[in-house]
Coordinates of C-alpha atoms in Angstrom, one line a residue:
X1 CA 104.3 98.6 71.9
X2 CA 103.1 99.1 75.5
X3 CA 99.5 100.3 75.9
X4 CA 99.0 103.7 77.4
X5 CA 97.1 104.5 80.5
X6 CA 93.4 105.4 80.0
X7 CA 92.3 108.9 81.2
X8 CA 89.5 108.9 83.8
X9 CA 87.8 111.2 86.3
X10 CA 90.9 111.2 88.5
X11 CA 93.5 111.4 85.8
X12 CA 94.1 107.8 84.5
X13 CA 93.7 104.1 85.1
X14 CA 96.4 101.6 84.1
X15 CA 96.1 99.6 80.9
X16 CA 94.6 96.1 81.2
X17 CA 97.7 94.3 80.1
X18 CA 100.2 91.5 80.9
X19 CA 103.4 93.1 82.3
X20 CA 106.6 92.2 80.5
X21 CA 108.8 89.7 82.3
X22 CA 111.9 92.0 82.9
X23 CA 109.7 94.6 84.5
X24 CA 108.0 91.9 86.7
X25 CA 111.4 90.6 87.8
X26 CA 112.8 94.0 88.6
X27 CA 109.6 95.1 90.5
X28 CA 109.5 91.8 92.4
X29 CA 113.2 91.9 93.3
X30 CA 112.7 95.1 95.3
X31 CA 110.6 93.2 97.8
X32 CA 113.7 91.3 98.8
X33 CA 114.6 94.4 100.9
X34 CA 111.5 94.1 103.0
X35 CA 112.0 90.4 103.2
X36 CA 115.4 90.8 104.7
X37 CA 114.2 93.5 107.2
X38 CA 111.1 91.5 108.1
X39 CA 112.8 88.2 108.6
X40 CA 115.5 89.7 110.8
X41 CA 113.1 91.9 112.8
X42 CA 110.7 89.0 113.4
X43 CA 113.2 86.2 113.9
X44 CA 116.3 87.6 115.4
X45 CA 115.7 91.0 117.0
X46 CA 113.9 89.9 120.2
X47 CA 116.4 87.0 120.6
X48 CA 119.4 89.3 120.0
X49 CA 118.4 91.9 122.6
X50 CA 116.9 89.3 125.1
X51 CA 119.3 86.4 125.0
X52 CA 122.5 88.0 123.6
X53 CA 122.4 91.5 125.1
X54 CA 120.4 90.4 128.2
X55 CA 117.4 92.6 128.3
X56 CA 114.1 91.2 129.6
X57 CA 111.9 89.9 126.8
X58 CA 108.8 91.7 127.8
X59 CA 110.7 95.1 127.9
X60 CA 112.2 94.5 124.5
X61 CA 108.9 93.6 123.0
X62 CA 107.3 96.7 124.5
X63 CA 110.0 99.0 123.2
X64 CA 109.6 97.6 119.7
X65 CA 105.8 97.8 119.8
X66 CA 106.1 101.4 120.8
X67 CA 107.8 102.1 117.5
X68 CA 104.5 101.1 115.9
X69 CA 103.0 104.3 117.3
X70 CA 105.2 106.3 115.0
X71 CA 104.2 104.0 112.1
X72 CA 100.6 104.8 112.7
X73 CA 101.4 108.4 111.6
X74 CA 104.3 107.9 109.3
X75 CA 102.9 105.2 107.0
X76 CA 99.7 107.0 106.0
X77 CA 101.6 110.3 105.7
X78 CA 104.1 108.7 103.3
X79 CA 101.3 107.0 101.3
X80 CA 99.3 110.3 101.0
X81 CA 102.4 112.3 100.1
X82 CA 103.4 109.7 97.6
X83 CA 100.0 109.9 95.9
X84 CA 100.5 113.7 95.7
X85 CA 104.1 113.8 94.6
X86 CA 104.8 115.6 91.3
X87 CA 108.1 115.1 89.6
X88 CA 109.7 114.1 86.3
X89 CA 110.2 110.7 87.9
X90 CA 106.5 110.3 88.7
X91 CA 104.9 109.8 92.1
X92 CA 106.7 106.7 93.4
X93 CA 110.3 106.6 92.2
X94 CA 111.7 109.7 94.0
X95 CA 110.7 108.0 97.3
X96 CA 112.2 104.7 96.3
X97 CA 115.6 106.2 95.3
X98 CA 115.8 108.4 98.4
X99 CA 115.1 105.6 100.9
X100 CA 118.1 103.3 100.0
X101 CA 120.9 104.9 102.0
X102 CA 118.9 105.7 105.2
X103 CA 117.7 102.0 105.3
X104 CA 121.3 100.7 105.2
X105 CA 122.5 103.2 107.8
X106 CA 119.7 102.6 110.3
X107 CA 120.2 98.8 109.9
X108 CA 123.9 99.0 110.8
X109 CA 123.1 101.0 114.0
X110 CA 120.3 98.7 115.1
X111 CA 122.5 95.6 115.3
X112 CA 125.6 97.4 116.7
X113 CA 124.5 99.0 120.0
X114 CA 127.1 100.8 122.0
X115 CA 127.7 100.0 125.7
X116 CA 124.7 101.6 127.4
X117 CA 122.8 101.3 130.7
X118 CA 119.8 99.1 130.9
X119 CA 117.3 101.8 130.0
X120 CA 119.7 103.4 127.6
X121 CA 119.8 100.2 125.6
X122 CA 115.9 100.1 125.5
X123 CA 115.9 103.6 124.2
X124 CA 118.5 102.5 121.5
X125 CA 116.3 99.7 120.4
X126 CA 113.3 102.0 120.2
X127 CA 115.1 104.8 118.3
X128 CA 116.9 102.6 115.8
X129 CA 113.8 100.6 115.2
X130 CA 111.9 103.9 114.4
X131 CA 114.7 104.9 112.0
X132 CA 114.7 101.6 110.1
X133 CA 110.9 101.4 110.0
X134 CA 110.5 104.9 108.7
X135 CA 113.2 104.4 106.0
X136 CA 111.6 101.1 105.0
X137 CA 108.2 102.8 104.8
X138 CA 109.6 105.4 102.5
X139 CA 110.5 102.7 100.0
X140 CA 107.9 100.0 100.5
X141 CA 104.8 102.1 100.6
X142 CA 105.4 103.8 97.2
X143 CA 106.8 100.5 95.8
X144 CA 103.7 98.6 96.7
X145 CA 101.6 101.4 95.3
X146 CA 103.1 100.7 91.9
X147 CA 101.4 97.3 91.8
X148 CA 97.9 98.4 90.8
X149 CA 99.4 101.1 88.5
X150 CA 101.3 98.5 86.4
X151 CA 98.1 96.8 85.2
X152 CA 94.3 97.0 85.8
X153 CA 93.8 93.3 84.9
X154 CA 92.1 91.3 87.6
X155 CA 94.3 88.1 87.3
X156 CA 97.5 90.0 86.3
X157 CA 97.4 91.7 89.6
X158 CA 97.6 88.4 91.4
X159 CA 100.6 87.4 89.2
X160 CA 102.3 90.8 90.0
X161 CA 101.8 90.1 93.7
X162 CA 103.0 86.5 93.3
X163 CA 106.3 87.8 92.0
X164 CA 106.6 90.4 94.8
X165 CA 106.0 87.8 97.5
X166 CA 108.3 85.3 95.8
X167 CA 111.2 87.7 96.0
X168 CA 110.1 89.1 99.4
X169 CA 110.2 85.6 101.0
X170 CA 113.2 84.6 98.9
X171 CA 115.1 87.5 100.3
X172 CA 114.1 86.6 103.8
X173 CA 115.0 82.9 103.3
X174 CA 118.3 83.8 101.7
X175 CA 119.1 86.0 104.7
X176 CA 118.1 83.2 107.1
X177 CA 120.5 80.7 105.3
X178 CA 123.3 83.3 105.3
X179 CA 122.7 84.0 109.0
X180 CA 122.7 80.4 110.2
X181 CA 125.4 79.2 107.7
X182 CA 127.8 82.1 107.4
X183 CA 127.3 85.1 109.7
X184 CA 126.4 83.2 112.8
X185 CA 128.2 79.9 112.5
X186 CA 128.9 79.8 116.2
X187 CA 125.1 80.0 116.9
X188 CA 122.5 82.8 117.3
X189 CA 123.6 83.4 121.0
X190 CA 127.1 84.6 120.1
X191 CA 127.4 88.4 119.6
X192 CA 130.6 88.2 117.6
X193 CA 128.7 87.3 114.4
X194 CA 126.1 90.1 114.5
X195 CA 128.3 92.9 113.0
X196 CA 128.8 90.9 109.8
X197 CA 125.1 89.9 109.9
X198 CA 124.3 93.6 110.0
X199 CA 126.6 94.5 107.0
X200 CA 125.2 91.6 104.9
X201 CA 121.6 92.8 105.5
X202 CA 122.4 96.4 104.8
X203 CA 124.1 95.6 101.5
X204 CA 121.3 93.2 100.4
X205 CA 118.6 95.8 101.1
X206 CA 120.5 98.6 99.3
X207 CA 121.1 96.5 96.2
X208 CA 117.5 95.3 96.0
X209 CA 116.0 98.8 96.3
X210 CA 118.3 100.3 93.6
X211 CA 117.9 97.4 91.2
X212 CA 114.1 97.6 91.5
X213 CA 113.9 101.4 91.1
X214 CA 116.3 101.4 88.1
X215 CA 114.6 98.3 86.6
X216 CA 111.1 99.9 86.7
X217 CA 112.3 103.4 85.8
X218 CA 111.3 103.0 82.2
X219 CA 107.7 102.4 83.2
X220 CA 107.3 105.9 84.6
X221 CA 105.9 107.3 81.4
X222 CA 103.2 104.7 81.3
X223 CA 102.0 105.0 84.9
X224 CA 98.8 106.9 85.7
X225 CA 99.3 110.6 86.3
X226 CA 96.4 111.6 88.5
X227 CA 95.4 115.2 88.6
X228 CA 96.5 116.8 91.9
X229 CA 94.9 120.0 93.0
X230 CA 96.4 122.2 95.7
X231 CA 94.2 122.5 98.8
X232 CA 94.4 123.3 102.5
X233 CA 95.8 120.7 104.9
X234 CA 92.4 120.2 106.5
X235 CA 90.8 119.3 103.2
X236 CA 93.6 116.8 102.5
X237 CA 93.0 115.1 105.8
X238 CA 89.3 115.0 105.0
X239 CA 90.0 113.3 101.7
X240 CA 92.3 110.8 103.3
X241 CA 89.6 110.0 106.0
X242 CA 87.0 109.5 103.2
X243 CA 89.4 107.2 101.4
X244 CA 90.2 104.9 104.3
X245 CA 86.5 104.4 105.2
X246 CA 86.1 102.2 102.2
X247 CA 84.4 99.0 103.4
X248 CA 86.6 96.6 101.3
X249 CA 89.7 98.3 102.5
X250 CA 88.6 98.0 106.2
X251 CA 87.8 94.3 105.7
X252 CA 91.3 93.6 104.3
X253 CA 92.8 95.6 107.2
X254 CA 91.0 93.4 109.6
X255 CA 92.3 90.3 107.9
X256 CA 95.8 91.7 107.7
X257 CA 95.9 92.6 111.4
X258 CA 94.9 89.1 112.4
X259 CA 97.2 87.3 109.9
X260 CA 100.3 89.4 110.3
X261 CA 100.0 89.4 114.1
X262 CA 99.9 85.6 114.0
X263 CA 102.8 85.5 111.7
X264 CA 104.7 87.9 113.9
X265 CA 104.2 85.8 116.9
X266 CA 105.3 82.7 115.0
X267 CA 108.4 84.4 113.6
X268 CA 109.4 86.0 117.0
X269 CA 109.1 82.6 118.8
X270 CA 110.5 80.5 116.0
X271 CA 114.1 80.4 117.3
X272 CA 112.8 79.5 120.7
X273 CA 110.6 76.7 119.3
X274 CA 113.4 75.4 117.1
X275 CA 116.0 75.5 119.8
X276 CA 114.1 74.5 122.9
X277 CA 111.0 72.5 121.7
X278 CA 112.5 70.6 118.8
X279 CA 116.2 71.1 119.7
X280 CA 117.4 71.4 116.1
X281 CA 120.9 70.5 115.2
X282 CA 122.8 73.2 113.2
X283 CA 122.3 71.5 109.9
X284 CA 118.5 71.6 110.4
X285 CA 118.5 75.4 110.4
X286 CA 120.0 75.4 106.9
X287 CA 117.5 72.9 105.6
X288 CA 114.7 74.8 107.3
X289 CA 115.3 77.9 105.2
X290 CA 115.4 75.8 102.0
X291 CA 112.2 74.1 103.0
X292 CA 110.3 77.3 103.6
X293 CA 111.6 78.7 100.2
X294 CA 110.1 75.6 98.5
X295 CA 106.8 76.4 100.1
X296 CA 107.0 80.0 98.8
X297 CA 107.7 78.8 95.3
X298 CA 104.6 76.5 95.7
X299 CA 102.6 79.6 96.6
X300 CA 104.0 81.5 93.5
X301 CA 102.8 78.7 91.3
X302 CA 99.5 77.7 93.0
X303 CA 97.9 80.9 94.3
X304 CA 97.2 82.6 90.9
X305 CA 95.7 79.4 89.5
X306 CA 93.4 78.6 92.4
X307 CA 92.2 82.2 92.6
X308 CA 91.4 82.2 88.9
X309 CA 89.1 79.2 89.5
X310 CA 87.5 80.1 92.8
X311 CA 87.9 83.9 93.1
X312 CA 90.3 85.6 95.4
X313 CA 88.1 85.9 98.6
X314 CA 87.2 82.1 98.7
X315 CA 90.8 81.1 97.9
X316 CA 92.3 83.4 100.5
X317 CA 89.9 82.1 103.2
X318 CA 90.7 78.4 102.3
X319 CA 94.5 78.9 102.3
X320 CA 94.3 80.8 105.6
X321 CA 92.3 78.0 107.4
X322 CA 94.7 75.4 106.1
X323 CA 97.8 77.4 107.2
X324 CA 96.5 77.8 110.7
X325 CA 95.7 74.1 111.1
X326 CA 98.9 72.9 109.6
X327 CA 101.2 75.0 111.7
X328 CA 99.4 74.1 114.9
X329 CA 99.3 70.3 114.2
X330 CA 102.9 69.3 115.2
X331 CA 102.6 71.2 118.6
X332 CA 99.2 69.7 119.3
X333 CA 100.5 66.2 118.5
X334 CA 103.5 66.8 120.7
X335 CA 101.4 67.8 123.7
X336 CA 99.4 64.6 123.1
X337 CA 102.5 62.5 122.9
X338 CA 101.8 61.5 119.3
X339 CA 104.6 63.3 117.4
X340 CA 108.1 62.0 116.9
X341 CA 110.2 62.7 120.0
X342 CA 113.3 64.9 120.0
X343 CA 116.2 62.8 118.6
X344 CA 114.0 60.7 116.5
X345 CA 115.1 60.4 112.8
X346 CA 111.5 61.1 111.8
X347 CA 111.2 64.4 113.6
X348 CA 112.8 66.8 111.0
X349 CA 111.4 65.1 107.9
X350 CA 107.8 65.1 109.2
X351 CA 108.1 68.6 110.7
X352 CA 109.6 70.1 107.6
X353 CA 107.0 68.5 105.3
X354 CA 104.3 70.1 107.3
X355 CA 106.2 73.4 107.3
X356 CA 106.5 73.3 103.5
X357 CA 102.8 72.9 102.9
X358 CA 102.0 75.5 105.6
X359 CA 104.3 78.0 103.9
X360 CA 102.5 77.4 100.6
X361 CA 99.1 78.1 102.2
X362 CA 100.1 81.1 104.3
X363 CA 102.0 82.9 101.5
X364 CA 99.1 82.1 99.1
X365 CA 96.7 83.9 101.4
X366 CA 98.9 87.0 101.6
X367 CA 99.4 87.1 97.9
X368 CA 95.6 87.1 97.4
X369 CA 95.1 89.6 100.1
X370 CA 97.5 92.0 98.4
X371 CA 95.9 91.4 95.1
X372 CA 92.5 92.3 96.5
X373 CA 94.0 95.5 98.0
X374 CA 95.1 96.5 94.5
X375 CA 91.5 96.0 93.3
X376 CA 90.2 98.3 96.0
X377 CA 91.8 101.2 94.2
X378 CA 89.2 101.3 91.4
X379 CA 86.4 100.5 93.9
X380 CA 87.4 103.6 95.8
X381 CA 87.9 105.6 92.6
X382 CA 84.3 105.0 91.6
X383 CA 83.2 106.3 95.1
X384 CA 85.5 109.3 95.5
X385 CA 86.8 110.2 92.1
X386 CA 90.4 109.8 93.3
X387 CA 93.1 107.2 92.9
X388 CA 94.7 106.6 96.3
X389 CA 97.1 103.7 95.8
X390 CA 99.6 105.1 98.3
X391 CA 97.1 105.6 101.1
X392 CA 95.7 102.0 100.7
X393 CA 99.1 100.3 100.5
X394 CA 100.3 102.5 103.4
X395 CA 97.5 100.9 105.5
X396 CA 98.4 97.5 104.3
X397 CA 102.1 98.0 105.0
X398 CA 101.4 99.3 108.5
X399 CA 99.5 96.1 109.1
X400 CA 102.4 94.1 107.7
X401 CA 104.7 95.8 110.2
X402 CA 102.6 94.5 113.0
X403 CA 104.5 91.3 112.3
X404 CA 107.5 92.7 114.1
X405 CA 105.6 95.1 116.5
X406 CA 102.6 93.5 118.0
X407 CA 104.0 90.1 117.2
X408 CA 107.2 90.7 119.1
X409 CA 105.3 92.3 122.0
X410 CA 103.0 89.3 122.2
X411 CA 105.9 86.8 121.9
X412 CA 107.7 88.6 124.8
X413 CA 104.5 88.4 126.9
X414 CA 104.0 84.7 126.0
X415 CA 107.6 83.9 127.2
X416 CA 107.0 85.8 130.4
X417 CA 103.7 84.0 131.1
X418 CA 105.3 80.7 130.3
X419 CA 108.0 81.4 132.8
X420 CA 110.7 80.9 130.2
X421 CA 114.1 81.7 131.6
X422 CA 116.6 84.2 130.1
X423 CA 119.9 82.9 128.8
X424 CA 118.5 79.4 128.7
X425 CA 120.4 76.4 127.3
X426 CA 118.6 73.9 125.0
X427 CA 117.7 70.7 126.8
X428 CA 117.9 72.4 130.2
X429 CA 114.6 74.3 130.2
X430 CA 111.9 72.8 132.5
X431 CA 109.3 70.7 130.5
X432 CA 106.5 72.6 132.2
X433 CA 107.8 75.9 130.8
X434 CA 108.1 74.4 127.3
X435 CA 104.6 73.0 127.5
X436 CA 103.1 76.3 128.6
X437 CA 105.0 78.1 125.8
X438 CA 103.6 75.6 123.2
X439 CA 100.0 75.8 124.5
X440 CA 99.9 79.6 124.6
X441 CA 101.4 79.8 121.1
X442 CA 99.0 77.4 119.3
X443 CA 95.9 78.9 121.0
X444 CA 96.8 82.4 119.9
X445 CA 97.9 81.4 116.4
X446 CA 94.8 79.4 115.7
X447 CA 92.5 82.2 117.0
X448 CA 94.1 84.8 114.9
X449 CA 94.3 82.6 111.8
X450 CA 90.6 81.7 111.8
X451 CA 89.8 85.4 112.4
X452 CA 91.8 86.3 109.3
X453 CA 90.0 83.7 107.3
X454 CA 86.6 85.1 108.4
X455 CA 87.6 88.6 107.2
X456 CA 88.9 87.3 103.8
X457 CA 85.6 85.6 103.1
X458 CA 83.7 88.9 103.9
X459 CA 85.5 90.8 101.1
X460 CA 82.6 92.4 99.1
X461 CA 83.4 91.9 95.4
X462 CA 85.2 89.7 92.8
X463 CA 86.2 89.5 89.2
X464 CA 82.9 90.6 87.6
X465 CA 82.5 93.7 89.7
X466 CA 86.1 94.7 89.2
X467 CA 85.9 94.4 85.4
X468 CA 82.7 96.4 85.3
X469 CA 84.3 99.2 87.3
X470 CA 87.4 99.3 85.0
X471 CA 85.1 99.4 81.9
X472 CA 83.0 102.2 83.5
X473 CA 86.1 104.2 84.4
X474 CA 87.4 103.8 80.8
X475 CA 84.1 105.0 79.4
X476 CA 84.2 108.1 81.6
X477 CA 87.7 108.8 80.5
X478 CA 86.9 108.5 76.8
X479 CA 84.0 110.9 77.3
X480 CA 86.1 113.6 78.8

């Protein structure tokens, strides 16, 4: 029999429990939708509109970054409204169900632009990016807000996030393999494959969302039902402002901005680096996706165990430092003339071995960051008397979407500064441009990675403090 939620000052806290495997699988599987969207936005979108459609990289990056201005309003609004939703399906599931079709429709429009003028095409990129981002927020923010509601256990929350990131990355890697091996067999520079690519992504996201919503539907009766009082709009804004001033939340936001911007730059430049710096053969792209997936599975297995021994803040810091150093190493060695040259049989094995360990470390740091965000909920509840899962995870999700906003903008700027030519052919780009691209990339990635590690280490509490808060909230609830 599943334990019931405990009543507290704000309504309820989740039970301290281990979540059943079928629920974990269904909940985690929903993250595949964001994995598909994030991988394609970060890896293919700039390349598609720059190298395939022919728009300048800096202008595409700027148009996509402008869509973030809408996210700055939309994400917290969805989080706040999700926290205050009242329905027989609870606070989160109505949003999850309603988002599925708009996500698929917006996705099809994004990758199938009509014949437009130069500026008309930029407006199309901006408008369809806003549609997709808004629809994804309507699913992902309430879905992420479920994570602290499923269990109040300190270590179980890391396990929950490990499942979520496993499927999120798994969805992205599966889409990458399908893109390179099936939808775009003629190469990423040929437009003819992108309609099928769009349909495949739309179907994958639609299925992931519906499976997750239906698979966790039975948990609705066990989720916390916070008391929601009607109040003026101004008072609601004041409450939200008080919530987001939480110090632990702000620290995680700082870490997330640094890490996800670094990841966004890496993803947006990845096809440029693979095609022009390392000059991958087609088979290498297929192996690359499998290699990264192995690294994600490593994070799924390792992150919860390391965090249980060292605590989440220290583990997140260590993983982040290792990830920054590992990803930069091949490019530093190449500039120094110490890495296997293009065409060497050692190039791909050495590079992919480093990429695998890097993926394990970087994904581990994000798993632990998300788990710490779940713990902020009770920290804030003690201070404010309210459970605000939606608001906190809206902030976290907004930061994640910097991956494909600020990251793409920065990547476009890096390409412009490096003097990288449009419609370039692998092997025919001047070495000086490739070297400038490499140097700018590693300097920015290292700086952002170490800044993220600094913020993780500053997180203000660990296991003992969290358990004490849960016990205190339970005592308050029992005394009501």
